[in-house]
Short mmCIF file of C-alpha atoms in Angstrom, two decimals:
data_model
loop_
_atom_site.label_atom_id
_atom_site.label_comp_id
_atom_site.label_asym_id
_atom_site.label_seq_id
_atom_site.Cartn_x
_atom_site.Cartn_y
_atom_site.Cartn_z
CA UNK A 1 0.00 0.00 0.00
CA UNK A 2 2.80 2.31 1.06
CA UNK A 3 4.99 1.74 -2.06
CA UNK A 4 2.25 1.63 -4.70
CA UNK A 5 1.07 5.17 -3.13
CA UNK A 6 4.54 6.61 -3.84
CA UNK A 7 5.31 5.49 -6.92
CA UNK A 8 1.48 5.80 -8.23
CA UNK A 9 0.92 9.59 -6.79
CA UNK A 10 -1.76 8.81 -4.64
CA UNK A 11 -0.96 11.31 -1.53
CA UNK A 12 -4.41 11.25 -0.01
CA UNK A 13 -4.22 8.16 2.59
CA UNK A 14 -0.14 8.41 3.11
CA UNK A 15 0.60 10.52 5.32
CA UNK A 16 -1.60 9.62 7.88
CA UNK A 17 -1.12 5.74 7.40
CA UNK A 18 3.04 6.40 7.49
CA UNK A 19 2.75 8.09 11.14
CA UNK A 20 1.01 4.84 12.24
CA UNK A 21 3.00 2.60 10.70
CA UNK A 22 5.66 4.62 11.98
CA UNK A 23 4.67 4.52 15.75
CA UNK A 24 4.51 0.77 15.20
CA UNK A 25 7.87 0.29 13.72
CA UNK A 26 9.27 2.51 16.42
CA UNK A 27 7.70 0.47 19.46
CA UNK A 28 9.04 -3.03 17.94
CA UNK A 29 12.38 -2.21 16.82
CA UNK A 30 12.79 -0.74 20.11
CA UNK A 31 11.49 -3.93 21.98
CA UNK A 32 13.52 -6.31 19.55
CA UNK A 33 16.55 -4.41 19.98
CA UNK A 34 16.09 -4.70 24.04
CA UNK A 35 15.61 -8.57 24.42
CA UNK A 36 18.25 -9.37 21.95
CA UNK A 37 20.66 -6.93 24.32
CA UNK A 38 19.55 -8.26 27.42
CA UNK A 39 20.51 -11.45 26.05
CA UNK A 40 23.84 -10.46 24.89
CA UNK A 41 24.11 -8.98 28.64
CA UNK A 42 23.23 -11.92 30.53
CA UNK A 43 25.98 -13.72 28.50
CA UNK A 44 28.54 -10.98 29.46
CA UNK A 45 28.92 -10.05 25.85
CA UNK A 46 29.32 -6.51 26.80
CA UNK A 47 29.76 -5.16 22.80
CA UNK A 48 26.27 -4.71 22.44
CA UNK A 49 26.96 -0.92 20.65
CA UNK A 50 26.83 -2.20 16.54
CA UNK A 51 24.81 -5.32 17.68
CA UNK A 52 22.29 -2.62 18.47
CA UNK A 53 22.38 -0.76 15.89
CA UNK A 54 22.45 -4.20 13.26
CA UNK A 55 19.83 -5.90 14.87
CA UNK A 56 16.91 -3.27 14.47
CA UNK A 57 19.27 -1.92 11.03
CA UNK A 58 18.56 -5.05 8.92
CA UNK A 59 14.68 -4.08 8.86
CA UNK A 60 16.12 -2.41 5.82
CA UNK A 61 17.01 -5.55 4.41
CA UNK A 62 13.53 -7.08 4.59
CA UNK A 63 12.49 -3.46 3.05
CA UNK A 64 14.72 -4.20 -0.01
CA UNK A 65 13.72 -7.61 -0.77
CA UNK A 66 10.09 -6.57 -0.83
CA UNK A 67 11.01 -3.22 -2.99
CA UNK A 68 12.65 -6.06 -5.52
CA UNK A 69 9.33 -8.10 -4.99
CA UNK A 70 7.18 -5.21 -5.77
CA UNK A 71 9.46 -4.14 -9.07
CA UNK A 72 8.75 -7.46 -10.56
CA UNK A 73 5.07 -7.90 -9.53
CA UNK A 74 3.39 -4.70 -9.17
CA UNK A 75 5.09 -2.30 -11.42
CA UNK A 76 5.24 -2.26 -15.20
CA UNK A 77 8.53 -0.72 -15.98
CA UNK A 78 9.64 -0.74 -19.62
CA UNK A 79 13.67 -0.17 -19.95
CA UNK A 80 16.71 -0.04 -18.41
CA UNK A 81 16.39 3.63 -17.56
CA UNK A 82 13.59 3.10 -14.98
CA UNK A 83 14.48 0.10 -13.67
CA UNK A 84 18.41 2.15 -12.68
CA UNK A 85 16.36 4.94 -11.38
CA UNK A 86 13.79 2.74 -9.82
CA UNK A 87 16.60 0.81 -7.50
CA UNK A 88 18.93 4.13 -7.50
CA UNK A 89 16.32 5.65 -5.35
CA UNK A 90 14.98 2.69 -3.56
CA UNK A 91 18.67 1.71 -2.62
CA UNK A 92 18.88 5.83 -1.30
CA UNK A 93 15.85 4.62 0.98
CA UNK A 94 16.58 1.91 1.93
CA UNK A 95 20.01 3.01 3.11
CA UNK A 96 18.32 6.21 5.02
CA UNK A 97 15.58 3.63 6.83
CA UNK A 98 18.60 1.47 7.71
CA UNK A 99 20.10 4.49 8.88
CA UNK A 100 16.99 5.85 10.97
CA UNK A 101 16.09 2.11 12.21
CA UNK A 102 19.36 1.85 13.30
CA UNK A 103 19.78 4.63 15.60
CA UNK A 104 15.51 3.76 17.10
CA UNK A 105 17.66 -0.02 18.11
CA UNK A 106 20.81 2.10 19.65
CA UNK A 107 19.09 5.09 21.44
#
């Protein structure tokens, strides 16, 4: 829904649906990121600082196999030209929500 509202122009729903989905990726990458610490901690691994930061990160990952999912299913691309732009930008995304995932897991 999210990605076929970008890359269709439909701006109507988006915004409002992105804060919620938002608040919801906030809350579990937070709780992930604090039971797979506590369980680094209660095996005295005490360099917990990138596992942190990799463990709620890789969302991104997931984020990029379904942007590769939706190329090939949803969209109906014709050339090489979109299909560079089309993963140019996604892989600009992707990078900034594995970036901003990240840093919800460390902080």
């Amino acid at each position: 829904f999210i990605l076929n509202s970008i890359w269709s122009h439909q701006m109507y729903y988006m915004f409002g649906f992105l804060f919620l989905v938002f608040i919801i990726l906030f809350i579990t990458c937070s709780e992930a990121t604090i039971l797979l610490c506590y369980f680094h901690l209660c095996a005295e691994d005490y360099h917990w600082w990138w596992r942190s930061f990799l463990t709620s990160g890789f969302t991104a990952i997931y984020f990029f196999i379904y942007c590769i999912h939706f190329y090939f299913t949803k969209l109906e691309m014709v050339g090489t030209a979109s299909g560079v732009l089309y993963f140019g930008y996604t892989l600009i995304i992707v990078f900034s929500f594995f970036l901003l995932t990240g840093t919800i897991g460390f902080f």
